[in-house]
Coordinates of C-alpha atoms in Angstrom, one line a residue:
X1 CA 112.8 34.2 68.1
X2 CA 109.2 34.9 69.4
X3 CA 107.0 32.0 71.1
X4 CA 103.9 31.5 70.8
X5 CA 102.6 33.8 73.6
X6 CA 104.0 36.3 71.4
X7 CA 107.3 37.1 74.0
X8 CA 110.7 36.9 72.3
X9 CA 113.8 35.3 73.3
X10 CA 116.4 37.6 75.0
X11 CA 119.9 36.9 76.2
X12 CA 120.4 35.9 80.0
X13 CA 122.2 39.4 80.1
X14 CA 119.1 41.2 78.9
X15 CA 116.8 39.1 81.4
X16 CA 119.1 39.8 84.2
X17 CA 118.9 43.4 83.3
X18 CA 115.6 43.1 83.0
X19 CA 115.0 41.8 86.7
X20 CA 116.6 44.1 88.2
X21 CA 114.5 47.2 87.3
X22 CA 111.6 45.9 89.9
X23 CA 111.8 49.7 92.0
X24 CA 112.2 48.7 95.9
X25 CA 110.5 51.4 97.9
X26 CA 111.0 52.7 101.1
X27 CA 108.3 54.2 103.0
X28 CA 107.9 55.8 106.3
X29 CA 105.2 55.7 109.5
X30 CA 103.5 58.9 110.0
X31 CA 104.6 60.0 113.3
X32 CA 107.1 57.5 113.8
X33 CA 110.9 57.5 112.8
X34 CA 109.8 53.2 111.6
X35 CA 110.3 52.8 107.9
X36 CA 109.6 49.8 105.5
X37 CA 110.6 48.8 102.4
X38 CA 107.5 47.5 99.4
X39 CA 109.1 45.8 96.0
X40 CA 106.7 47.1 93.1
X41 CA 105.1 43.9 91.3
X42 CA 106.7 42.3 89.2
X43 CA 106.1 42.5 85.6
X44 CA 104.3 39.5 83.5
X45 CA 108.3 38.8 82.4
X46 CA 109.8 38.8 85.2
X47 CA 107.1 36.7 87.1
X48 CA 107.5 34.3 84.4
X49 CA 111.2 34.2 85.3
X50 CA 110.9 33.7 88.7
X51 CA 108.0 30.9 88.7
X52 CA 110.7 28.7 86.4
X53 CA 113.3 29.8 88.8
X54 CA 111.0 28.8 92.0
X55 CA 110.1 25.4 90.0
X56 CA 113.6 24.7 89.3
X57 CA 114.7 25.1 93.2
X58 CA 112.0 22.8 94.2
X59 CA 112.6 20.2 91.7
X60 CA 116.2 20.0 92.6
X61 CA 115.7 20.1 96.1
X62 CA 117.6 17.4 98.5

């Protein structure tokens, strides 16, 4: 099935799969043993995902 933004319907297996290849990076301070951690961006998919997820929470909020 494709909608009309031209994406196409995938299982919640496949979407899950899907999330979970955002690379988490971890980076160091020059000079310093400190070290943080960046999540790349999010592709156009998986933003959509987590908008309807973030809209969902908040609308079912007590």
């Amino acid at each position: 099935m494709t909608f009309t933004d031209g994406t196409t319907a995938t299982s919640y297996q496949d979407l899950l799969t899907h999330m979970g290849t955002r690379p988490r990076n971890t980076n160091s301070v020059p000079g310093t043993e400190k070290t943080f951690e960046l999540l790349s961006l999010p592709t156009p998919r998986q933003q959509c995902a987590m908008d309807l997820i973030d809209h969902h929470t908040k609308s079912h909020r007590k």
